[in-house]
mmCIF file of C-alpha atoms (C1' of nucleotides) in Angstrom:
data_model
loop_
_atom_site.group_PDB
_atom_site.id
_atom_site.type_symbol
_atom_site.label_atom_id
_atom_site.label_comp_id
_atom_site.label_asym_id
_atom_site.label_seq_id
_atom_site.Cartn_x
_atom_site.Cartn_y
_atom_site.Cartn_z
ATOM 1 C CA UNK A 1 109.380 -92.540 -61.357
ATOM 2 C CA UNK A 2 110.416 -89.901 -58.944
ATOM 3 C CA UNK A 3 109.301 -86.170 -59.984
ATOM 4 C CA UNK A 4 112.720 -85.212 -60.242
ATOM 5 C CA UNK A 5 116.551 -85.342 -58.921
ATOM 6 C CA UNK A 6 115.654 -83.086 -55.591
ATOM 7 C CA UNK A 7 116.362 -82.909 -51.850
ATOM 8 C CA UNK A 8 114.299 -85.750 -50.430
ATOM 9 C CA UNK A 9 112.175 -83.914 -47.235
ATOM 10 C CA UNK A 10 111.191 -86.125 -44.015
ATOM 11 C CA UNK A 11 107.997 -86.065 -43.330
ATOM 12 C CA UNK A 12 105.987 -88.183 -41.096
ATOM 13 C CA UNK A 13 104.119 -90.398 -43.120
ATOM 14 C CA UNK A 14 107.929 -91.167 -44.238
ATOM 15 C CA UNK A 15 109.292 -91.763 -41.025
ATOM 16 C CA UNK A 16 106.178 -93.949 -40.213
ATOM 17 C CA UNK A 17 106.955 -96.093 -43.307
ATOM 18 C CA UNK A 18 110.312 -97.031 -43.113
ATOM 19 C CA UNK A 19 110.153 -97.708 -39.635
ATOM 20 C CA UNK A 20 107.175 -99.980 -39.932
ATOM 21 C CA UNK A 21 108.967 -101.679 -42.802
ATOM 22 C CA UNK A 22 112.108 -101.621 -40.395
ATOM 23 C CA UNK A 23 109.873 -103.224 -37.937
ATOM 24 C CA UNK A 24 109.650 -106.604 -39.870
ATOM 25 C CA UNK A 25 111.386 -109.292 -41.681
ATOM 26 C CA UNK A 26 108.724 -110.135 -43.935
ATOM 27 C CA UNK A 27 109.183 -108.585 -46.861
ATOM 28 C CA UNK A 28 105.913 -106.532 -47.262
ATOM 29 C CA UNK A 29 104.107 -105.200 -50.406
ATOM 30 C CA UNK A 30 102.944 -102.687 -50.914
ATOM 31 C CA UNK A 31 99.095 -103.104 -50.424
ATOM 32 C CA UNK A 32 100.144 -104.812 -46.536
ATOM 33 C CA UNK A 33 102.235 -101.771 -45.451
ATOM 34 C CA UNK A 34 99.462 -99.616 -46.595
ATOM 35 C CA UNK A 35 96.758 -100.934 -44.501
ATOM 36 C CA UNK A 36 99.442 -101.253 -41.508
ATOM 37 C CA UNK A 37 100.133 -97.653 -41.818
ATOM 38 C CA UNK A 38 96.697 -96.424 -41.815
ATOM 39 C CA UNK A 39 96.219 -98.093 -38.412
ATOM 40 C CA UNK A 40 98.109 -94.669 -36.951
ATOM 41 C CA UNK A 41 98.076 -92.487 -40.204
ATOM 42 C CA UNK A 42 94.388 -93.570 -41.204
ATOM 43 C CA UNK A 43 94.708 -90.888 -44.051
ATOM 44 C CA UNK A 44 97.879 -91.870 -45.619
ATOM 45 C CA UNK A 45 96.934 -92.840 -49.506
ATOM 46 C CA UNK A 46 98.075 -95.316 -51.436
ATOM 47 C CA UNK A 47 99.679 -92.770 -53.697
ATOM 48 C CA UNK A 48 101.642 -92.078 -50.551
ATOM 49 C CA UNK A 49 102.852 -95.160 -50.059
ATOM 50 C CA UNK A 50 103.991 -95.812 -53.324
ATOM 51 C CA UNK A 51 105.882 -92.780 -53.441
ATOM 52 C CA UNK A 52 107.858 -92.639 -50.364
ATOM 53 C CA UNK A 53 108.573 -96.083 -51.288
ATOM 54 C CA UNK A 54 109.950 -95.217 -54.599
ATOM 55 C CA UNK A 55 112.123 -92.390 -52.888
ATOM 56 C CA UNK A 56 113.230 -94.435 -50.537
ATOM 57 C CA UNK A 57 114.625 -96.948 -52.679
ATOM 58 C CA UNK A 58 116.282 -94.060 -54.547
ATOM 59 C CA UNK A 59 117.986 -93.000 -51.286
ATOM 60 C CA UNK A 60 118.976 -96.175 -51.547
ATOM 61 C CA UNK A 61 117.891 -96.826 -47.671
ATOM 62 C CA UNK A 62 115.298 -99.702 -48.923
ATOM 63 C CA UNK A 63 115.463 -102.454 -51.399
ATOM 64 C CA UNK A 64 112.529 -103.076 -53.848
ATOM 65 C CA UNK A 65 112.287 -106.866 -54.917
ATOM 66 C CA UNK A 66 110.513 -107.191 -57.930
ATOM 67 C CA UNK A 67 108.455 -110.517 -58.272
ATOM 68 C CA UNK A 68 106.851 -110.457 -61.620
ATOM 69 C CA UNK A 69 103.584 -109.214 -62.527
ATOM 70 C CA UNK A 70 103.219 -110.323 -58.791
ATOM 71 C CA UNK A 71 103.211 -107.425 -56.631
ATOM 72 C CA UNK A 72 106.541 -105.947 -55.761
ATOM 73 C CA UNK A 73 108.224 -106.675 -52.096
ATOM 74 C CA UNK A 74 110.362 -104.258 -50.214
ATOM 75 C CA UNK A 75 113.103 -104.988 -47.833
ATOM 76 C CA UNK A 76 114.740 -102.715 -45.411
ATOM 77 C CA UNK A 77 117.752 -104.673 -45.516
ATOM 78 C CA UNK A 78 119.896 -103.546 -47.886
ATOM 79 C CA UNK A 79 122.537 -105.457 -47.221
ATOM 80 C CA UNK A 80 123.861 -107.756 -49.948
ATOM 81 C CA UNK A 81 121.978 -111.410 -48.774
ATOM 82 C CA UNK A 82 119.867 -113.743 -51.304
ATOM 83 C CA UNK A 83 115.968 -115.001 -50.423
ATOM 84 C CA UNK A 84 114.130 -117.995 -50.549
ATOM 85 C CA UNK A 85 110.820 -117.809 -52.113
ATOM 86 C CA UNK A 86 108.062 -120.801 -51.270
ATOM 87 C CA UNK A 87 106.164 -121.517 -54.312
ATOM 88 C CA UNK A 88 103.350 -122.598 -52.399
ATOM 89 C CA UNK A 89 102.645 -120.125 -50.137
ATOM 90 C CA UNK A 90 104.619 -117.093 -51.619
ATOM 91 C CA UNK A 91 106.252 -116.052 -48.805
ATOM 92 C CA UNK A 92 109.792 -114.654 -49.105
ATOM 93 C CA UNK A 93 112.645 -114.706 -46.715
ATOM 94 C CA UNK A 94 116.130 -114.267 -46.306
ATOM 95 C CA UNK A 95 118.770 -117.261 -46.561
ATOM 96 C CA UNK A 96 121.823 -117.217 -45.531
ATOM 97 C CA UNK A 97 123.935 -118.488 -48.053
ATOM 98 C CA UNK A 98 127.711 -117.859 -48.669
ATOM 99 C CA UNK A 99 127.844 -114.386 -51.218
ATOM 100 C CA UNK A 100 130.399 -115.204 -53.944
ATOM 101 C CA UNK A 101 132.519 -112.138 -53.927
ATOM 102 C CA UNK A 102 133.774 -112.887 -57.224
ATOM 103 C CA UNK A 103 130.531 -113.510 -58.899
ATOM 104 C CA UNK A 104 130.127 -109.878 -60.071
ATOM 105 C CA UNK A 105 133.673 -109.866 -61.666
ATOM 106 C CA UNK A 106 133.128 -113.323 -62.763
ATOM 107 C CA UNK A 107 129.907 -111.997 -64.631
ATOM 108 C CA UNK A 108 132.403 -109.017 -65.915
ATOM 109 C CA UNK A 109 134.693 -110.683 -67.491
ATOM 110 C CA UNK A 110 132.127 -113.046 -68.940
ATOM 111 C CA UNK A 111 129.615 -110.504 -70.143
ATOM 112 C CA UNK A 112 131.585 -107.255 -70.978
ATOM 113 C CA UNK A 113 128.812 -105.596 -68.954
ATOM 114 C CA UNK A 114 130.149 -103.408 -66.269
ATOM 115 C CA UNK A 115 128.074 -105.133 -63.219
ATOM 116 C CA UNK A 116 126.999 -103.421 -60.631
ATOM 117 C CA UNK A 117 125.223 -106.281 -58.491
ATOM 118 C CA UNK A 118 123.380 -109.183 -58.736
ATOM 119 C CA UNK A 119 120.120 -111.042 -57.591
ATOM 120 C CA UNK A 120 119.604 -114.748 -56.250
ATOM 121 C CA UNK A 121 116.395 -116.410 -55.358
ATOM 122 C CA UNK A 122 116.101 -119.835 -54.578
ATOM 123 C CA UNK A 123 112.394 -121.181 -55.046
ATOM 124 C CA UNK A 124 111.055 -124.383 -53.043
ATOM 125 C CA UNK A 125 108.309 -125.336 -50.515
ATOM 126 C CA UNK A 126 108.783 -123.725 -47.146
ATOM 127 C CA UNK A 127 108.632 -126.279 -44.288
ATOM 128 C CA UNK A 128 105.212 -124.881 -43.086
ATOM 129 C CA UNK A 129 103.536 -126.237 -46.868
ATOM 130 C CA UNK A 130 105.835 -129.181 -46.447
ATOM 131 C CA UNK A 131 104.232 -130.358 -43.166
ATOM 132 C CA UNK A 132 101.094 -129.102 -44.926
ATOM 133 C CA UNK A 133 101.083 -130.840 -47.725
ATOM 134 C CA UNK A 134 102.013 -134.355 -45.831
ATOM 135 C CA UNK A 135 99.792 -134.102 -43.493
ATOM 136 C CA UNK A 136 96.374 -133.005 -46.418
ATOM 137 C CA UNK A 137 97.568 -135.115 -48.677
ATOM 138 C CA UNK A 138 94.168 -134.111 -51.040
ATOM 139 C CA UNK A 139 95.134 -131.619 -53.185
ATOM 140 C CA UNK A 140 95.995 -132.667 -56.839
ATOM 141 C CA UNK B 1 96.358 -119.075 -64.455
ATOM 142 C CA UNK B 2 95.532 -121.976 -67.203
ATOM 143 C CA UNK B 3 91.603 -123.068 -66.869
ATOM 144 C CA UNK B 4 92.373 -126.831 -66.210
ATOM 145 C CA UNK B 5 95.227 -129.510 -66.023
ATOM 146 C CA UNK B 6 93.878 -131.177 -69.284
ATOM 147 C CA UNK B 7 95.346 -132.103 -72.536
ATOM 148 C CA UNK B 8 96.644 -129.270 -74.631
ATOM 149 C CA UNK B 9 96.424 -129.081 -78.004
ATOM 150 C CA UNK B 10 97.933 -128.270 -81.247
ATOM 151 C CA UNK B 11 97.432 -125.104 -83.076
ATOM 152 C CA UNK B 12 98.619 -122.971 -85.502
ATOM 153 C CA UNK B 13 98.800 -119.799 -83.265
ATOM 154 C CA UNK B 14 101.038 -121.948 -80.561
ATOM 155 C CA UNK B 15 103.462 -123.464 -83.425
ATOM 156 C CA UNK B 16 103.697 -120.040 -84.781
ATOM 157 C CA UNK B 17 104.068 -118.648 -81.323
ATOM 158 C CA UNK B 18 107.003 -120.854 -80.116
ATOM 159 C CA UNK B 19 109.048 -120.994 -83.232
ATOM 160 C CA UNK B 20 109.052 -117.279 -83.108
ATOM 161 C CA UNK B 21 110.479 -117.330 -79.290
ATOM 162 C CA UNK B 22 112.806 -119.650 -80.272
ATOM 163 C CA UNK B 23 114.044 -117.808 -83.160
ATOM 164 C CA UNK B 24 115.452 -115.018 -80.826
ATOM 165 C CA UNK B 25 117.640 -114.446 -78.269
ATOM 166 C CA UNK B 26 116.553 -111.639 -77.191
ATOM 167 C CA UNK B 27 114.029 -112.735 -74.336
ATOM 168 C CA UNK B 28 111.495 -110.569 -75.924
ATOM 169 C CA UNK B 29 108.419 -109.396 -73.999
ATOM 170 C CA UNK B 30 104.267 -110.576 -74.875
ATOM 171 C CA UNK B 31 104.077 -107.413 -76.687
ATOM 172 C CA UNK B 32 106.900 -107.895 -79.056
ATOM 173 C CA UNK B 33 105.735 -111.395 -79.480
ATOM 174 C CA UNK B 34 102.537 -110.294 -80.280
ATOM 175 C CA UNK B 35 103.236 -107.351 -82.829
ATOM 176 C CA UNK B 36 105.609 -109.981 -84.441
ATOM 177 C CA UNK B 37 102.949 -112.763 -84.632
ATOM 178 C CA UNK B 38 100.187 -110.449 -86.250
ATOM 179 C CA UNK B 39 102.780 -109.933 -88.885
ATOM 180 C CA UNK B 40 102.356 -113.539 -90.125
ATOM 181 C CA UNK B 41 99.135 -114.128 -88.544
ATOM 182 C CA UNK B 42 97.283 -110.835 -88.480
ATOM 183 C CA UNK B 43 93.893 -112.168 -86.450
ATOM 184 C CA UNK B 44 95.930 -113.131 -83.482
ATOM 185 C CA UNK B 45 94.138 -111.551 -80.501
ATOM 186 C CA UNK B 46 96.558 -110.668 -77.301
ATOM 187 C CA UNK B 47 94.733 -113.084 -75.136
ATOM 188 C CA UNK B 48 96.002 -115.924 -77.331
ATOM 189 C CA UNK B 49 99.623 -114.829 -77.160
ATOM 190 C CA UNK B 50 98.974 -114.729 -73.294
ATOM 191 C CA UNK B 51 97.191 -117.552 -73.217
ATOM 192 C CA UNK B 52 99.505 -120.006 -75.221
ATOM 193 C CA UNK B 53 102.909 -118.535 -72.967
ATOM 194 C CA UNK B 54 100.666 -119.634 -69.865
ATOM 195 C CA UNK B 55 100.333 -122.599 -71.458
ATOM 196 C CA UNK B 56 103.941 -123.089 -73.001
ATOM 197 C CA UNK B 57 105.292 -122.681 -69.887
ATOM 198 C CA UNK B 58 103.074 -124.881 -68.099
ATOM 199 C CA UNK B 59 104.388 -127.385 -70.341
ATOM 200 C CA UNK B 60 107.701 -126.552 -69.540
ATOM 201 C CA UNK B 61 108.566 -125.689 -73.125
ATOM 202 C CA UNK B 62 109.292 -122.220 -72.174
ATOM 203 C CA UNK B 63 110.529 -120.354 -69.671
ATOM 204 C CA UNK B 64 108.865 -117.212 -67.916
ATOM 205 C CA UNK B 65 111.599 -114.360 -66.607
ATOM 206 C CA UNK B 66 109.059 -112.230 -64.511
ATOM 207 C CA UNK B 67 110.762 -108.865 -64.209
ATOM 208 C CA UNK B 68 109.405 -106.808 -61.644
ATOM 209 C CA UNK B 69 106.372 -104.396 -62.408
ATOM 210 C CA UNK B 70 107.953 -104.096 -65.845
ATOM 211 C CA UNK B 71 106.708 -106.629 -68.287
ATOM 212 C CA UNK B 72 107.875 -110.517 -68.077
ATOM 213 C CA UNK B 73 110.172 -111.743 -70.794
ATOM 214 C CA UNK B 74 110.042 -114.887 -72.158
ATOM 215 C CA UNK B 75 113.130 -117.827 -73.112
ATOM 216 C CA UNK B 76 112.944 -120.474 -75.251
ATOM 217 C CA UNK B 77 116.079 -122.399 -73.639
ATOM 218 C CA UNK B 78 114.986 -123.630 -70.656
ATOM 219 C CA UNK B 79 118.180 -125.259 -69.722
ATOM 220 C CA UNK B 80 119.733 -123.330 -66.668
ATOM 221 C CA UNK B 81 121.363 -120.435 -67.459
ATOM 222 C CA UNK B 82 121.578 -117.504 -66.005
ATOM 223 C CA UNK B 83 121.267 -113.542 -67.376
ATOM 224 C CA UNK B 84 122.250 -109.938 -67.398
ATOM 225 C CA UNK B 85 120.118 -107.403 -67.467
ATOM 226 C CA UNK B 86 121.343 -103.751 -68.810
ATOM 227 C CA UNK B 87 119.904 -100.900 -66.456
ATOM 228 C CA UNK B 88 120.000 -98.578 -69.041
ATOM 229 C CA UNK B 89 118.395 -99.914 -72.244
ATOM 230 C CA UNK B 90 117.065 -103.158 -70.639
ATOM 231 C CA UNK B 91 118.438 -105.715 -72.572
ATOM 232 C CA UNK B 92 118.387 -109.043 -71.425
ATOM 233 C CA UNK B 93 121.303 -111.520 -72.352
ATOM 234 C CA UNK B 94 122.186 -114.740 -71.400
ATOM 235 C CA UNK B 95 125.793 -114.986 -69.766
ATOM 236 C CA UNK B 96 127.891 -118.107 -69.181
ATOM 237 C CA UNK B 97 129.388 -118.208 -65.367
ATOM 238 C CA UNK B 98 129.685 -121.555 -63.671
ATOM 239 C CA UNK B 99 126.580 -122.985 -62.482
ATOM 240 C CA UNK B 100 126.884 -123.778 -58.706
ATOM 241 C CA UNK B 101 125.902 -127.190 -59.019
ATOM 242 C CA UNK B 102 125.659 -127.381 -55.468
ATOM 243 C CA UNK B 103 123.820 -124.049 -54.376
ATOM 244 C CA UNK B 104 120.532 -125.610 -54.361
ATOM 245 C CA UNK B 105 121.460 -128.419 -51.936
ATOM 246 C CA UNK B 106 123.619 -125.631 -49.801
ATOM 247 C CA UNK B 107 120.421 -123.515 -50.535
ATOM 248 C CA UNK B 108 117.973 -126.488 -48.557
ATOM 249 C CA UNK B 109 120.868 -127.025 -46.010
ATOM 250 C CA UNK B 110 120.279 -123.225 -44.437
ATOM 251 C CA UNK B 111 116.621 -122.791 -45.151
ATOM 252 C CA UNK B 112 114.925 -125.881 -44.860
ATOM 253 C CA UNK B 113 113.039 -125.632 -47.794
ATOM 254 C CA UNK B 114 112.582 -128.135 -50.406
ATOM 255 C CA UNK B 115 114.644 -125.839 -53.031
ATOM 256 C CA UNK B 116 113.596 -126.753 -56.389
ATOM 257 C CA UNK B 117 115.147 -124.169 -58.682
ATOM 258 C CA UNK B 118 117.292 -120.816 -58.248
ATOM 259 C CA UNK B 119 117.537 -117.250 -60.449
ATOM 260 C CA UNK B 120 120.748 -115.345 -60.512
ATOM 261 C CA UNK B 121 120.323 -112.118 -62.519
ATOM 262 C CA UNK B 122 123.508 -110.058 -62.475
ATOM 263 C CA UNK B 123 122.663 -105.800 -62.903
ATOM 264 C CA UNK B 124 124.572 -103.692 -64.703
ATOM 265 C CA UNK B 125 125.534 -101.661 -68.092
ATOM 266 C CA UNK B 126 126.039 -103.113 -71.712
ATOM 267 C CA UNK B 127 129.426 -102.166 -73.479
ATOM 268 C CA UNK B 128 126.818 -100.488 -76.101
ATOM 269 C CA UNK B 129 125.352 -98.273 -73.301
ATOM 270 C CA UNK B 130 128.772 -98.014 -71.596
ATOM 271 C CA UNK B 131 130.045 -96.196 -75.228
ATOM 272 C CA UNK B 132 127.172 -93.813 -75.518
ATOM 273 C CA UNK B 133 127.645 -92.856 -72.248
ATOM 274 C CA UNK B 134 131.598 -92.137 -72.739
ATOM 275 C CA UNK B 135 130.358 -90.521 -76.378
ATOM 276 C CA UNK B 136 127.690 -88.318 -75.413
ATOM 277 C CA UNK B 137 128.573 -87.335 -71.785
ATOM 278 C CA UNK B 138 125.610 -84.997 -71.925
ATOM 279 C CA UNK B 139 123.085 -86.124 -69.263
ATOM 280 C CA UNK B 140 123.189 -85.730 -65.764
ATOM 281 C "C1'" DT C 1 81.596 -135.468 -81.035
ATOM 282 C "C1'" DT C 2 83.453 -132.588 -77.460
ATOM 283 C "C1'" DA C 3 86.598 -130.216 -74.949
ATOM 284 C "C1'" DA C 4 90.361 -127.116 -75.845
ATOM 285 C "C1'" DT C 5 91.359 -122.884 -78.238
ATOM 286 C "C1'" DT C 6 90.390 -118.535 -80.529
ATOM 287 C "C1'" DG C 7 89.072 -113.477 -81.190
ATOM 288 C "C1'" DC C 8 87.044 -109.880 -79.213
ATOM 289 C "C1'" DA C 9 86.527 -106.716 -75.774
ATOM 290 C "C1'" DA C 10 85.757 -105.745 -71.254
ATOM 291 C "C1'" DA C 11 87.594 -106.332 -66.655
ATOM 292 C "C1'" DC C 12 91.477 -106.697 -63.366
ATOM 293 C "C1'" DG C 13 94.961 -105.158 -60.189
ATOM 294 C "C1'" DG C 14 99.086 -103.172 -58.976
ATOM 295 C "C1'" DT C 15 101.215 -98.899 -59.721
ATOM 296 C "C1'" DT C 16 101.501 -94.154 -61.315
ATOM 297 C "C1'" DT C 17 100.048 -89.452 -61.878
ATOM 298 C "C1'" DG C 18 97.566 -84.731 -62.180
ATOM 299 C "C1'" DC C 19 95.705 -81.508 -59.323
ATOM 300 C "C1'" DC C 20 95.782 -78.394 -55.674
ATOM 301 C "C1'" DA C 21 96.162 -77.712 -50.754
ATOM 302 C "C1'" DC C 22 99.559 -78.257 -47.184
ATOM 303 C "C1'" DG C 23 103.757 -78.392 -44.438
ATOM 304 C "C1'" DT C 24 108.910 -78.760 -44.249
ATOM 305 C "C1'" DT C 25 112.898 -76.152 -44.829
ATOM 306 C "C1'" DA D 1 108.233 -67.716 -49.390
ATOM 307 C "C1'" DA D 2 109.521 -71.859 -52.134
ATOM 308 C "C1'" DC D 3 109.055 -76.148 -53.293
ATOM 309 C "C1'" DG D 4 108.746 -81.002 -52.013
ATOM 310 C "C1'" DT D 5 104.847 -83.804 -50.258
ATOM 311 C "C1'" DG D 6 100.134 -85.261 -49.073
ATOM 312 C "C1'" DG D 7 95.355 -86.755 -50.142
ATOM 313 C "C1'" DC D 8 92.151 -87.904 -53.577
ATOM 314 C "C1'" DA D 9 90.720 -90.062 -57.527
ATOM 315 C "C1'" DA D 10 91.314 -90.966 -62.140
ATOM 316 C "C1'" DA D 11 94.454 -92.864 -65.456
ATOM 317 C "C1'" DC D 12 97.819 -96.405 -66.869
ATOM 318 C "C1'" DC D 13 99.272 -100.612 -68.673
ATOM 319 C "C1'" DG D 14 100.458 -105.304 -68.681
ATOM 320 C "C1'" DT D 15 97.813 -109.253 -68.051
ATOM 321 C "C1'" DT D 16 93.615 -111.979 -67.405
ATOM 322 C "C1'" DT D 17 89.013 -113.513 -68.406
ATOM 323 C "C1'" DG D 18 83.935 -114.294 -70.028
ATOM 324 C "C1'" DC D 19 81.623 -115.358 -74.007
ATOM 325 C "C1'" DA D 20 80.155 -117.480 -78.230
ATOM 326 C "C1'" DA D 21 82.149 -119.432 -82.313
ATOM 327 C "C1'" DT D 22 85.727 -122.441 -84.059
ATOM 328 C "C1'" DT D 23 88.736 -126.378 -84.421
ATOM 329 C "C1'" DA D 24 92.045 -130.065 -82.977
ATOM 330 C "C1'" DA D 25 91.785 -134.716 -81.429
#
DNA sequence: TTAATTGCAAACGGTTTGCCACGTT
DNA sequence: AACGTGGCAAACCGTTTGCAATTAA
């Protein structure tokens, strides 16, 4: 949790952050965009990290996908899109599948809740572990 | 992760375990499983109620709804459904919108993944939180 | 019999936080 | 100057695991 409702400031290690996150499609944790970032900021802390992170999610500028008592994955995309998640390999990426507009009101009506959004994940094999798997075909 | 593929077994603690899941609806989390458990069975340690929902769900008995760096919550009905989450007292419910029957395949189709399942989790506010908040319009 | 399971308690690992110096505004 | 932020390191907390004893099959 953020300190407190307050003016966010910009500072560098900040700036370096989102833009590094900006800089892929990957959808990083945590522990990866640390190490990244102490290539040019080779003091930044973890506690850093994890609390620009937080604040920029509560600008709302980044997305935070939580996976579980797996680590957590940010996004700089905060557009509204859906992800595939390979069960093999763990990777996560975007898929581009048609939103349903109506799903929230759908889920409104249905619920009473008063939605705000929603989350999709599809899970499969990516076709890297596919090709993988085919080609080893030891495992099990 | 379980120790082994191998032939589970039997036990009081498990039995005890899953009816109690599956006399709920509330997806309840390991700790609420547990403090409810050492009611009836007051010797249970943690690592067995961890243990046996590894193992439950391995079996596909159960099913595991990992929520972010908060703690997972566990379902008996593994039959696809999908859920709402409150944002403001955390519930978790179970809500009835069609099931896209066909968002898998349309899911494989744009990704090339071998899609074997999907999670849609709609976000937003219970009608008991929406009251209190239209009661007691203190905070913020 | 014998391998899976249990209780216990310690270890893990990702995330958070207290402290105080520092730098943005 | 005021207060949000940084670095550091310890604390947190849900979950996992090693071990020796127990028990289901």
């Amino acid at each position: 949790m953020i300190p407190n409702k307050a003016t966010y400031r910009t500072t560098p290690q900040k700036k370096a952050l989102l833009s590094l996150l900006r800089s892929t499609k990957a959808h990083p944790t945590a522990a990866w965009l640390f190490d990244r970032l102490r290539l040019e900021m080779p003091d930044v802390s973890q506690g850093t990290v994890y609390r620009n992170l937080s604040v920029l999610a509560e600008e709302g500028v980044i997305r935070v996908l939580r996976n579980g008592s797996a680590q957590d994955r940010f996004d700089a995309d905060v557009s509204e899109h859906y992800h595939v998640i390979c069960e093999s390999c763990g990777k996560v990426e975007d898929i581009s599948v048609n939103v349903r507009t109506d799903a929230n009101s759908e889920a409104e009506r249905a619920s009473g809740y008063e939605i705000h959004s929603h989350r999709l994940d599809f899970y499969g094999v990516c076709p890297d572990c596919q090709r993988r798997a085919a080609v080893g075909d030891d495992a099990e």
